[in-house]
mmCIF file of C-alpha atoms in Angstrom:
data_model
loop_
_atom_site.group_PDB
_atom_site.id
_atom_site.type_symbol
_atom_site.label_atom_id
_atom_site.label_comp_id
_atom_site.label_asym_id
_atom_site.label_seq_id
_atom_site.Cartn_x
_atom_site.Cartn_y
_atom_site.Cartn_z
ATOM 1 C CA UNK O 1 74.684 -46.439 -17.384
ATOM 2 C CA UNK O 2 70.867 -44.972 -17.290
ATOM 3 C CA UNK O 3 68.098 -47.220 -19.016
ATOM 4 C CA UNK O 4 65.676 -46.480 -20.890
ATOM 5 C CA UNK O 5 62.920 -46.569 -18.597
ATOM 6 C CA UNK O 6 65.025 -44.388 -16.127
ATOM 7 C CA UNK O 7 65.723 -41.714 -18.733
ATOM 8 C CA UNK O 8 62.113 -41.394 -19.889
ATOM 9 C CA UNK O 9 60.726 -41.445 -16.373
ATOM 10 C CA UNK O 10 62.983 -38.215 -15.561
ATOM 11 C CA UNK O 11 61.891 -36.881 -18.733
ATOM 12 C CA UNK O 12 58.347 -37.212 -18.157
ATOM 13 C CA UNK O 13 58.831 -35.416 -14.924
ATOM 14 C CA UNK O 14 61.689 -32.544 -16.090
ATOM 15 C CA UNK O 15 60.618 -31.861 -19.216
ATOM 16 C CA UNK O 16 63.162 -31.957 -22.487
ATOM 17 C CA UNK O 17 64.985 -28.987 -21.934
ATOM 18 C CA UNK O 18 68.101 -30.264 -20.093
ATOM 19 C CA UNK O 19 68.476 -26.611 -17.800
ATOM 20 C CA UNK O 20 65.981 -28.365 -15.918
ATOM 21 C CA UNK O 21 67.642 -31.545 -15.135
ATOM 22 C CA UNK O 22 68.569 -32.414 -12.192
ATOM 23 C CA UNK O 23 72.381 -31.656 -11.691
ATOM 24 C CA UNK O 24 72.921 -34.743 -10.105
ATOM 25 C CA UNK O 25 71.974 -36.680 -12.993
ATOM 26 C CA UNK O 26 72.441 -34.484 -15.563
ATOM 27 C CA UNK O 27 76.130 -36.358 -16.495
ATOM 28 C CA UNK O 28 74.281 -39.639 -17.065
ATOM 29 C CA UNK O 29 71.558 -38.457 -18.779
ATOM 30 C CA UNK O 30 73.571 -36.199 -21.386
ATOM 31 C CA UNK O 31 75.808 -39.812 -22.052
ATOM 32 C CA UNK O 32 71.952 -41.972 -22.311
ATOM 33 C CA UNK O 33 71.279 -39.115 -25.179
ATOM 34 C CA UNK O 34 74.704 -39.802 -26.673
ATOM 35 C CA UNK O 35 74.935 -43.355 -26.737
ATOM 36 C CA UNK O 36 71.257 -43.466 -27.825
ATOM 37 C CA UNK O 37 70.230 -40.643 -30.072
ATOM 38 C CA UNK O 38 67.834 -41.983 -32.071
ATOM 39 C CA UNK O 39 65.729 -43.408 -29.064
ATOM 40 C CA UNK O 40 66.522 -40.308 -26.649
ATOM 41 C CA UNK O 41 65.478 -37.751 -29.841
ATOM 42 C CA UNK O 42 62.130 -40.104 -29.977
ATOM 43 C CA UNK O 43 61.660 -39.463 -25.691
ATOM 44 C CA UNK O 44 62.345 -35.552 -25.967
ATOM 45 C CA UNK O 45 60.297 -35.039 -29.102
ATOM 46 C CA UNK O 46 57.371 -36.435 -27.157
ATOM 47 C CA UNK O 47 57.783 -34.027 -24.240
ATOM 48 C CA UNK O 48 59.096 -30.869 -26.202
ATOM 49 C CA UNK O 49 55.216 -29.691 -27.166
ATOM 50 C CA UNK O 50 53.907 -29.204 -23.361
ATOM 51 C CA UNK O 51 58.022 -27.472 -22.659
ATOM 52 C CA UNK O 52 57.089 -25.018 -25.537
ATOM 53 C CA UNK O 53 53.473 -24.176 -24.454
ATOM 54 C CA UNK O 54 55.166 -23.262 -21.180
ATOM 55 C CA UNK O 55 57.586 -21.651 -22.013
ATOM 56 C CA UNK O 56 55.188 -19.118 -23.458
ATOM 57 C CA UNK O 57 53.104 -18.604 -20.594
ATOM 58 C CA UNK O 58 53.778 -14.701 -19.393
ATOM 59 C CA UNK O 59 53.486 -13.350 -15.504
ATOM 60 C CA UNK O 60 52.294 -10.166 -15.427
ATOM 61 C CA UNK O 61 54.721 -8.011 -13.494
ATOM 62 C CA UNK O 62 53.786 -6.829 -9.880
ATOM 63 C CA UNK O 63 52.623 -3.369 -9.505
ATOM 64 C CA UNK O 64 54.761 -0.355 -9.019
ATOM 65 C CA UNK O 65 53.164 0.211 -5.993
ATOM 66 C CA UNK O 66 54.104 -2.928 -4.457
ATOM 67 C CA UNK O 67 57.468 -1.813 -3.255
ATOM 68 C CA UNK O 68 56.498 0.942 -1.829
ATOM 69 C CA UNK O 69 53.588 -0.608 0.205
ATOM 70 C CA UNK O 70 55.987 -3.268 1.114
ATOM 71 C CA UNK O 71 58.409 -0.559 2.946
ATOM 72 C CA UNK O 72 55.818 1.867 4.324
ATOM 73 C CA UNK O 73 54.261 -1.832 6.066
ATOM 74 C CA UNK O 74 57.752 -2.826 7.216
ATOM 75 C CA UNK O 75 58.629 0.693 8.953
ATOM 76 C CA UNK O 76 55.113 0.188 10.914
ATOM 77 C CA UNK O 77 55.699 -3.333 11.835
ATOM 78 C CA UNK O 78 59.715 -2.104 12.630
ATOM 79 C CA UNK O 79 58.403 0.608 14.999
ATOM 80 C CA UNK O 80 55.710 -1.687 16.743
ATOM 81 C CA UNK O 81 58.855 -4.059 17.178
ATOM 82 C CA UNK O 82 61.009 -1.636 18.890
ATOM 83 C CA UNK O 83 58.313 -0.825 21.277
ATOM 84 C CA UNK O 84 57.718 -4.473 22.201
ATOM 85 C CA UNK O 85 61.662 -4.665 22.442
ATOM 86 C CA UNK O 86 61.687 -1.483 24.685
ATOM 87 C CA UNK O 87 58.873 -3.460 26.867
ATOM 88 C CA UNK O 88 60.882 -6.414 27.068
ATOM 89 C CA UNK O 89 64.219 -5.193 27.653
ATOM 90 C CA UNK O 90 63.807 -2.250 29.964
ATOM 91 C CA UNK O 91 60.702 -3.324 32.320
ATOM 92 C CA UNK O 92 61.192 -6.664 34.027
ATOM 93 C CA UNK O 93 58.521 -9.066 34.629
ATOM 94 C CA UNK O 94 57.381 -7.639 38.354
ATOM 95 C CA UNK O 95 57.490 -4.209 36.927
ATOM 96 C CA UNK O 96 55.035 -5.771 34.240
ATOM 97 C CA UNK O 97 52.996 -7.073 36.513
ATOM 98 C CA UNK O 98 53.144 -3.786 39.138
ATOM 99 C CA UNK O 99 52.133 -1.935 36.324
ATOM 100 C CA UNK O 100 49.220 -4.261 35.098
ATOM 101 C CA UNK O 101 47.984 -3.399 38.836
ATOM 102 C CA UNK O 102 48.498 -0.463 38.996
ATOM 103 C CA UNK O 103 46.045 -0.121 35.811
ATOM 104 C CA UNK O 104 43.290 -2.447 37.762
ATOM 105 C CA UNK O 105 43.594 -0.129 40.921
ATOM 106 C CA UNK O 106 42.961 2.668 38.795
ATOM 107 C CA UNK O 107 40.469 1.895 36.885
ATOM 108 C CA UNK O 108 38.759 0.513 40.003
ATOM 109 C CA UNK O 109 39.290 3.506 41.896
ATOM 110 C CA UNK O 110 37.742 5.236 38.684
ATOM 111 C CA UNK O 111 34.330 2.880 38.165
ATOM 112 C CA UNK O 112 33.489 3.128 42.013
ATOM 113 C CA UNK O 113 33.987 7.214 41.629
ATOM 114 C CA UNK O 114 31.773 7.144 38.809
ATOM 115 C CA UNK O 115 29.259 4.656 40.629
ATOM 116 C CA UNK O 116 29.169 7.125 43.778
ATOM 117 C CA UNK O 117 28.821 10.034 41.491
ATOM 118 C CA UNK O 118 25.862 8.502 39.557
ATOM 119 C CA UNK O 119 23.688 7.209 42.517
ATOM 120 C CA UNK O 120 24.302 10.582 44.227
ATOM 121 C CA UNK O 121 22.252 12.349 41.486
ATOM 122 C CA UNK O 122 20.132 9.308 41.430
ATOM 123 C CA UNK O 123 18.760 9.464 44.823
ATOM 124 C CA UNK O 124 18.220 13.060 45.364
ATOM 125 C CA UNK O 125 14.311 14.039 45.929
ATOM 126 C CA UNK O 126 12.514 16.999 44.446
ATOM 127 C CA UNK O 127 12.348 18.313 48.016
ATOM 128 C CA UNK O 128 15.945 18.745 48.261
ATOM 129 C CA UNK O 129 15.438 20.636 44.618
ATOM 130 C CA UNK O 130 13.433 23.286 45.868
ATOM 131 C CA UNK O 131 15.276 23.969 49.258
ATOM 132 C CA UNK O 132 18.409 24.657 47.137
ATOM 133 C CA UNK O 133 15.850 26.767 44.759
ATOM 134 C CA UNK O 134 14.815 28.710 47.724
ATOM 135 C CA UNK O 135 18.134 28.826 49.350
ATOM 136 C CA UNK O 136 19.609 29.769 46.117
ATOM 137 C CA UNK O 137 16.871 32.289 45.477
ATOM 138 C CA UNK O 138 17.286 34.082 49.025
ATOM 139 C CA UNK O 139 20.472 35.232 48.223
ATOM 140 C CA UNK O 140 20.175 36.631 44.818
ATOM 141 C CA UNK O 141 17.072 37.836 44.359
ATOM 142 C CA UNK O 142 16.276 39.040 47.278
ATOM 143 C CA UNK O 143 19.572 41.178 47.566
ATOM 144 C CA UNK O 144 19.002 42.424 44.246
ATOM 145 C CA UNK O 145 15.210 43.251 44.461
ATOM 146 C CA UNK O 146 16.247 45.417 48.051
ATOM 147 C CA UNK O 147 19.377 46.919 46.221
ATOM 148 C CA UNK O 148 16.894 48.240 43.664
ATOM 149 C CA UNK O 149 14.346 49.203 46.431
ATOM 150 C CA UNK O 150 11.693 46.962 44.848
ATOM 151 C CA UNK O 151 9.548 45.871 47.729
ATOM 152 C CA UNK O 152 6.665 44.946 46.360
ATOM 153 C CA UNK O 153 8.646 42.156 43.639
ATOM 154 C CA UNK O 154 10.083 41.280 47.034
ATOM 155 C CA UNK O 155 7.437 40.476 48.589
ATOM 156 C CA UNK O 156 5.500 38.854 45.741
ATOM 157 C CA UNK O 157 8.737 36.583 45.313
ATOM 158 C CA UNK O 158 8.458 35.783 48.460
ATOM 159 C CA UNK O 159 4.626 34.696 48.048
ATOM 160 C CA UNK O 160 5.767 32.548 45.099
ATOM 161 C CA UNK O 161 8.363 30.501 47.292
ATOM 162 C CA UNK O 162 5.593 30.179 50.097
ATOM 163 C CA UNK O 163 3.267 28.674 47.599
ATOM 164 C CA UNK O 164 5.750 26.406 45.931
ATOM 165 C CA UNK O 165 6.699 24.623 49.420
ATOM 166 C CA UNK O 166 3.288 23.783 50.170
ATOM 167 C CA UNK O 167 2.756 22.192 46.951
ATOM 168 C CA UNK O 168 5.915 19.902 47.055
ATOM 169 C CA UNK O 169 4.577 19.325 50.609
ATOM 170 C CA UNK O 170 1.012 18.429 49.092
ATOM 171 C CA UNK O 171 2.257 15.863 46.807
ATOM 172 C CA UNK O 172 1.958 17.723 43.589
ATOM 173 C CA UNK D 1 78.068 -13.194 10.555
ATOM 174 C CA UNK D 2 77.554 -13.509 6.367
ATOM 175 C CA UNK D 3 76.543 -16.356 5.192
ATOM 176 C CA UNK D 4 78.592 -16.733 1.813
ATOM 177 C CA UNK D 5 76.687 -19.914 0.617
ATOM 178 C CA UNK D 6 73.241 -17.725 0.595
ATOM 179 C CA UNK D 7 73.242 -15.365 -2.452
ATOM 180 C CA UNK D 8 71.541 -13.181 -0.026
ATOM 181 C CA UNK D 9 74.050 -13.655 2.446
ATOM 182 C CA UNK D 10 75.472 -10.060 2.178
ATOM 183 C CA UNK D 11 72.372 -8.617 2.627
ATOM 184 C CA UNK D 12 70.869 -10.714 5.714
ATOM 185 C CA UNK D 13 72.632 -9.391 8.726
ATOM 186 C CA UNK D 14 71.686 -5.916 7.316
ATOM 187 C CA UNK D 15 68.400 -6.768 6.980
ATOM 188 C CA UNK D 16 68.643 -8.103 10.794
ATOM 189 C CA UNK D 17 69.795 -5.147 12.133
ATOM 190 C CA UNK D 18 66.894 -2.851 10.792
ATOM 191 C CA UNK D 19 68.248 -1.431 7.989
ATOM 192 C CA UNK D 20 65.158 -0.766 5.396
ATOM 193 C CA UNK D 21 68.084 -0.286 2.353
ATOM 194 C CA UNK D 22 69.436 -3.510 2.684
ATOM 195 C CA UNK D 23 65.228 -4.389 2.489
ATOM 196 C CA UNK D 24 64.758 -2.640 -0.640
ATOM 197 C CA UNK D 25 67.627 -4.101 -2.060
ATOM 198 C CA UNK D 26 66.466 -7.576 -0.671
ATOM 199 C CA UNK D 27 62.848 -6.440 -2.671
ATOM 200 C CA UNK D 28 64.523 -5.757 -5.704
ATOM 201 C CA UNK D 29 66.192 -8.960 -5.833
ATOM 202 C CA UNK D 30 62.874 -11.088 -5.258
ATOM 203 C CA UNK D 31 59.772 -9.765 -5.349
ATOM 204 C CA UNK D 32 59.198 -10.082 -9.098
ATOM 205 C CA UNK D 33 60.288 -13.874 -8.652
ATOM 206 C CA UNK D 34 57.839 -13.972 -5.727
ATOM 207 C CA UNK D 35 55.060 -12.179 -7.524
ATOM 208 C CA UNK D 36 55.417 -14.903 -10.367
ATOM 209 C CA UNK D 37 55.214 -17.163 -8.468
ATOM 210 C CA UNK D 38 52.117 -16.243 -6.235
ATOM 211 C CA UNK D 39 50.458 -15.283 -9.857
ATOM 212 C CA UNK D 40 51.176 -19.203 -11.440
ATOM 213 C CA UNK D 41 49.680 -20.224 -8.560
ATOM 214 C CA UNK D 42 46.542 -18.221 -7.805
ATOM 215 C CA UNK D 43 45.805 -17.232 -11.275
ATOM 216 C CA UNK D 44 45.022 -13.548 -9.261
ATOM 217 C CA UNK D 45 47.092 -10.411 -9.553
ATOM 218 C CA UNK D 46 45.432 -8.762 -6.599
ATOM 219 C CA UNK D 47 45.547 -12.096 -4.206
ATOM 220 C CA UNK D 48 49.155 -12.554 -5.761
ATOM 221 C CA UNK D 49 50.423 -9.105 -4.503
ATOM 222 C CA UNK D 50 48.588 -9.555 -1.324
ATOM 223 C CA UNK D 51 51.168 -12.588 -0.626
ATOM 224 C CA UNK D 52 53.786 -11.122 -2.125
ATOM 225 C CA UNK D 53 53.495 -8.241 0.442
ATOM 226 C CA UNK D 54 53.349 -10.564 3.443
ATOM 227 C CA UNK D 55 55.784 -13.163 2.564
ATOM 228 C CA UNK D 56 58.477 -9.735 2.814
ATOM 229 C CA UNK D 57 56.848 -8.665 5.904
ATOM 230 C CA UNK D 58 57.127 -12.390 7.401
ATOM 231 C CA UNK D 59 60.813 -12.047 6.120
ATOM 232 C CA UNK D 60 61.763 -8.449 7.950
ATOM 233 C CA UNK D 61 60.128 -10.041 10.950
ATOM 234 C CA UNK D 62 61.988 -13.631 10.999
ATOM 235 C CA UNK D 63 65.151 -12.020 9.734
ATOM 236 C CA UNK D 64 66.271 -11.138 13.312
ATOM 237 C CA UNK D 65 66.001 -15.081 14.082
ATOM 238 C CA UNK D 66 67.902 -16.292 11.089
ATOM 239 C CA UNK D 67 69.958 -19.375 11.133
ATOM 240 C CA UNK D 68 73.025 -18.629 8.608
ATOM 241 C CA UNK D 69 73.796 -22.459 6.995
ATOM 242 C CA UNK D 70 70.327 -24.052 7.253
ATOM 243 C CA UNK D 71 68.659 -22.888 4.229
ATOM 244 C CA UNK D 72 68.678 -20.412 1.723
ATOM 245 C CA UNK D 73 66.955 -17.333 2.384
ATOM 246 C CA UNK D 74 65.228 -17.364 -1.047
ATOM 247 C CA UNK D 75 64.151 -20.804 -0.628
ATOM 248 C CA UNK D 76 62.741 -20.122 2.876
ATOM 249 C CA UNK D 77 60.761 -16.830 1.623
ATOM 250 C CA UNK D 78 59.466 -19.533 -1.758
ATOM 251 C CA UNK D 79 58.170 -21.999 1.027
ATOM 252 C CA UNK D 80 56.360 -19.535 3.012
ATOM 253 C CA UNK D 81 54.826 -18.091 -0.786
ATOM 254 C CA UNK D 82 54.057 -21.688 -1.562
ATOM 255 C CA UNK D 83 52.149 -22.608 1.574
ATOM 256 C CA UNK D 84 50.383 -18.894 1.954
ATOM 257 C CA UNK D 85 49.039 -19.525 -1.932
ATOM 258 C CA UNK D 86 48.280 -22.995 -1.125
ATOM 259 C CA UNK D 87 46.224 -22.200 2.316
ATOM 260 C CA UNK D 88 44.050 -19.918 -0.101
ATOM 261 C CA UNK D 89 43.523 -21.765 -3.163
ATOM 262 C CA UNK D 90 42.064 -24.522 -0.249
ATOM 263 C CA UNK D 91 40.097 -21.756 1.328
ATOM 264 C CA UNK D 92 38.964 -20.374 -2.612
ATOM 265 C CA UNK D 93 38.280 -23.874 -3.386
ATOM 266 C CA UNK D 94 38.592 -25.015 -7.470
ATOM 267 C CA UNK D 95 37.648 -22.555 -10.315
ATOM 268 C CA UNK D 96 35.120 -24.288 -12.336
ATOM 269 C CA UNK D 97 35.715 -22.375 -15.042
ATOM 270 C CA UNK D 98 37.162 -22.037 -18.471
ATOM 271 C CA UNK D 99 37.762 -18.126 -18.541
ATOM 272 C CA UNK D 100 40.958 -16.752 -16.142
ATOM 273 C CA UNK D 101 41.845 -13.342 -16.346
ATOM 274 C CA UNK D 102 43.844 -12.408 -19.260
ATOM 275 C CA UNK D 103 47.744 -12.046 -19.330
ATOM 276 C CA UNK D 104 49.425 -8.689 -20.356
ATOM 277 C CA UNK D 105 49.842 -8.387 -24.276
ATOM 278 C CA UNK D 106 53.391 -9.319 -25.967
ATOM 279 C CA UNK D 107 52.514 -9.771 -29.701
ATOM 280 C CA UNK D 108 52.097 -6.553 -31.504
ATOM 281 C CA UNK D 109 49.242 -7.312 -34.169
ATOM 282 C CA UNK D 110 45.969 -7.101 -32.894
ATOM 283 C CA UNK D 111 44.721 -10.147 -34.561
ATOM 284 C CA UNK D 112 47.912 -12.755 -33.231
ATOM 285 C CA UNK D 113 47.487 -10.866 -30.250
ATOM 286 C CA UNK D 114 43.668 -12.088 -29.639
ATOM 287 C CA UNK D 115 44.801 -15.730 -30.875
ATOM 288 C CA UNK D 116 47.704 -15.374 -28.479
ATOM 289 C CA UNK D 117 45.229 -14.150 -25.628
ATOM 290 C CA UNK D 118 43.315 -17.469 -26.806
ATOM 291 C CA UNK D 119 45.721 -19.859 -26.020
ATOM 292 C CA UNK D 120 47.441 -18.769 -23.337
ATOM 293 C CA UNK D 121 44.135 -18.790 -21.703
ATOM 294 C CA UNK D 122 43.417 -22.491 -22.673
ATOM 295 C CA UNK D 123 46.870 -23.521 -21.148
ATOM 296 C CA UNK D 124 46.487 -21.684 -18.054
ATOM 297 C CA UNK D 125 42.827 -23.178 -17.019
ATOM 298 C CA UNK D 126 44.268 -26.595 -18.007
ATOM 299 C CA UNK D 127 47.120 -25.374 -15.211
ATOM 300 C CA UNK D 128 44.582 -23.884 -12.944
ATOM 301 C CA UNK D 129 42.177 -27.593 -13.006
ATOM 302 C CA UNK D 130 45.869 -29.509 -11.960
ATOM 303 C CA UNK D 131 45.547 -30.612 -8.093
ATOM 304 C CA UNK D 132 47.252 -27.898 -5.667
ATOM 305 C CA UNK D 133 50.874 -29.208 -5.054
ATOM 306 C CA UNK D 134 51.355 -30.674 -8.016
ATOM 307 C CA UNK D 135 50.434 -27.166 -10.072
ATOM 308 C CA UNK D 136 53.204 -25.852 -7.015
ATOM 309 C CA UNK D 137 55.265 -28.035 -8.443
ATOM 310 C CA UNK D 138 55.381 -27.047 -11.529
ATOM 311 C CA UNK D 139 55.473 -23.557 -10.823
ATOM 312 C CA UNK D 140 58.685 -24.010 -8.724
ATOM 313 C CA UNK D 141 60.355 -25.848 -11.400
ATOM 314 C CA UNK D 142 59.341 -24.052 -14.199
ATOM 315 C CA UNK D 143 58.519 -20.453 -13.975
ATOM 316 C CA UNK D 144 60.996 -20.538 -10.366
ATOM 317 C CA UNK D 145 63.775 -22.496 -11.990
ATOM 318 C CA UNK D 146 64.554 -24.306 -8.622
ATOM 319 C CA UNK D 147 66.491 -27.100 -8.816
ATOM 320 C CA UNK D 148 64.879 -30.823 -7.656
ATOM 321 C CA UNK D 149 66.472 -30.359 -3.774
ATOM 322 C CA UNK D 150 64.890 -26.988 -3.892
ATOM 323 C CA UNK D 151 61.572 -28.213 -4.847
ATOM 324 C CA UNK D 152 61.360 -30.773 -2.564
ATOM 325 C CA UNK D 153 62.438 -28.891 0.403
ATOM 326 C CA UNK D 154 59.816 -25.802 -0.436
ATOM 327 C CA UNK D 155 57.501 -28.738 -0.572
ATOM 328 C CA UNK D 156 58.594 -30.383 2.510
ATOM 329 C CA UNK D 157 58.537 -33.748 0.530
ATOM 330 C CA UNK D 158 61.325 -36.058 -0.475
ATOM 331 C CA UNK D 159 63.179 -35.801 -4.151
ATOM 332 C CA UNK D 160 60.729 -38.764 -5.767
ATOM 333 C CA UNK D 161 57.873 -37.523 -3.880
ATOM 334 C CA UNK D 162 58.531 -33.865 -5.615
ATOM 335 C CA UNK D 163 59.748 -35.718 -9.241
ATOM 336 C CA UNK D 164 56.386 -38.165 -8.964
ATOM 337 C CA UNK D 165 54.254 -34.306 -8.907
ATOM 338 C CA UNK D 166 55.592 -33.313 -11.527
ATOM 339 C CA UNK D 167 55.595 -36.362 -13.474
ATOM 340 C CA UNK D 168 51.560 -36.613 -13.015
ATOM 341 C CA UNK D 169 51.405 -32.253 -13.203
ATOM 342 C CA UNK D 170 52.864 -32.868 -17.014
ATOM 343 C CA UNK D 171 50.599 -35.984 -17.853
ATOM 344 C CA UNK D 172 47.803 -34.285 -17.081
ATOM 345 C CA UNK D 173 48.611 -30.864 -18.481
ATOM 346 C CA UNK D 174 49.185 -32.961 -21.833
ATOM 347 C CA UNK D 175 46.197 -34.951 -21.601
ATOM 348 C CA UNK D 176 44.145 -31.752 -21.028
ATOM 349 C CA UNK D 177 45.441 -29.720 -23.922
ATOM 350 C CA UNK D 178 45.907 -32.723 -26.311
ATOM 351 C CA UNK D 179 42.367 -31.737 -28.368
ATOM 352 C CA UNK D 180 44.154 -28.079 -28.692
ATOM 353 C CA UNK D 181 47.584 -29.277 -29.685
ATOM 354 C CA UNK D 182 48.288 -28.176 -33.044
ATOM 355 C CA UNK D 183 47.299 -24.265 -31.867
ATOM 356 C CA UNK D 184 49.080 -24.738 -29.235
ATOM 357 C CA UNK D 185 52.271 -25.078 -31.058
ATOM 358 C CA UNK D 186 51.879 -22.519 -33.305
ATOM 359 C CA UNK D 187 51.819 -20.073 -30.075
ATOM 360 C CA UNK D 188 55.351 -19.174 -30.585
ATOM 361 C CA UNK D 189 54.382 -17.914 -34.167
ATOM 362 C CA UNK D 190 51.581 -16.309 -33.424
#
């Protein structure tokens, strides 16, 4: 048979309302009440107050958006999942790691093209500037200026060149 | 293989095999138990929502892994709820304060309504000042219904461990609203 003591110590944590008993005990605490309903009525009638104050306390419901979020976030995470599972299942561990080299190689192979490109343009002189200027010159203008029977532009184009070199070769 | 002792049981190996249906269905069941719960605790529909949304995401992700017979899949998803809500209210830190954002309206005259607004907001900063796992707690066991086993096992603490929370959640609660317990009665005439 439950005491006193033991009844209002499972009281004080469970409240008066006996749905939230614990099962277990329920039996013997339904008989305490019975056998003692004067002092159990006393016990409960001390806790009811705080049960009825919570009782009343409302949750907002969630949302209707919720759901949906919920899904649309579970498809991503489900597709992300099957490609990890494609990874895992399909490529063994030396393909893995084949294929983690083969990324290094390339992207090796890419940096040291880039490097060669950039100190190629890097280290190229004004003098090698003009000779492609001239060289580039020689051909076009100089066929079109004789096509067109222009002499004199030719030869004042040519004066132009002439000047230029010696002035890269002076320094300026 | 279903797990007939899990009220979720029919659902699970569904769920496991990818099937966003058996999901929804799985949401429909629990989400507005797991929102309720999240709110009690955080006192914070957005934050509440938040965890709501990950503890299903967690689920979907575990599911795959899930050991039919050890524990309840509800119970499992209230744990994971609990300790998410509990990790932030330590990160958040306490609320000193005596205004908490008000609950949705279920009295219809304006007046009550205000008076009802009132109270409810007294009780739930005396809820919101009660340490962290004994306001979980009381949440579990009285806005979750979970049994005393349930409790303890969502708190990872033994049955008189879990019983001695609550015990000190309701002194406290009654000590805190004792200078506003006659209105408080009245709330369920207002």
């Amino acid at each position: 048979m439950m005491t006193r003591d033991e009844f209002e110590k499972l009281i004080e944590a469970y409240g008066s309302q006996d749905d939230r008993w614990p099962e277990l005990l329920k039996p013997d605490m339904d008989a305490f009440v019975q056998a003692n309903l004067e002092e159990a009525n006393s016990i409960l009638q001390d806790e009811a107050p705080l049960d009825h104050v919570l009782d009343h306390m409302v949750t907002p419901p969630p949302t209707d958006l919720l759901k949906a979020r919920i899904l649309r976030q579970a498809r991503t995470v489900n597709q992300s999942l099957q490609q990890d599972v494609i990874v895992t299942r399909y490529v063994t561990p030396w393909g893995r790691i084949a294929a983690m080299l083969l990324v290094a190689f390339a992207a090796g192979f890419g940096g040291a093209q880039f490097i060669g490109f950039s100190s190629t343009d890097i280290h190229e002189g004004p003098e090698n500037l003009i000779v492609e200027i001239e060289q580039s010159s020689e051909s076009e203008w100089q066929l079109a200026a004789t096509e067109l029977g222009m002499t004199e532009i030719y030869e004042w184009a040519s004066g132009e060149t002439v000047e230029l070199t010696s002035l890269s070769d002076s320094g300026i | 293989m279903k797990d007939m002792s899990d009220p979720d049981g029919d659902i699970i190996p569904r769920i496991a095999s990818g099937d966003e249906k058996a999901l929804s269905l799985l949401i429909d069941r629990h989400m507005g138990s797991i929102h309720a719960l999240c709110y009690r605790m955080l006192q914070d529909s957005f934050m509440a929502e938040d965890i709501t949304q990950t503890v299903f995401l967690r689920t979907w992700q575990m599911i795959p892994n899930w050991q039919p017979g050890q524990a309840k899949l509800i119970t499992w998803m209230r744990r994971v709820a609990t300790n998410l809500c509990l990790d932030s209210l330590k990160k958040r830190g306490p609320l000193y304060t005596d205004s908490l954002p008000e609950d949705s309206d279920v009295t219809p005259n304006a007046v009550d309504s205000l008076v009802f607004a009132d109270r409810k907001r007294v009780v739930a900063v005396a809820i919101e000042g009660l340490p962290t796992r004994q306001k979980a707690a009381l949440t579990l066991t009285y806005y979750q219904h979970v049994s005393q086993k349930e409790g303890a096992e969502i708190l990872e603490v033994s049955e008189s461990a879990y019983e001695s929370l609550l015990a000190r959640a309701r002194r406290s609660l009654k000590a805190a609203l004792e200078p506003n317990r006659d209105d408080l009665l009245d709330m369920g005439q207002a």
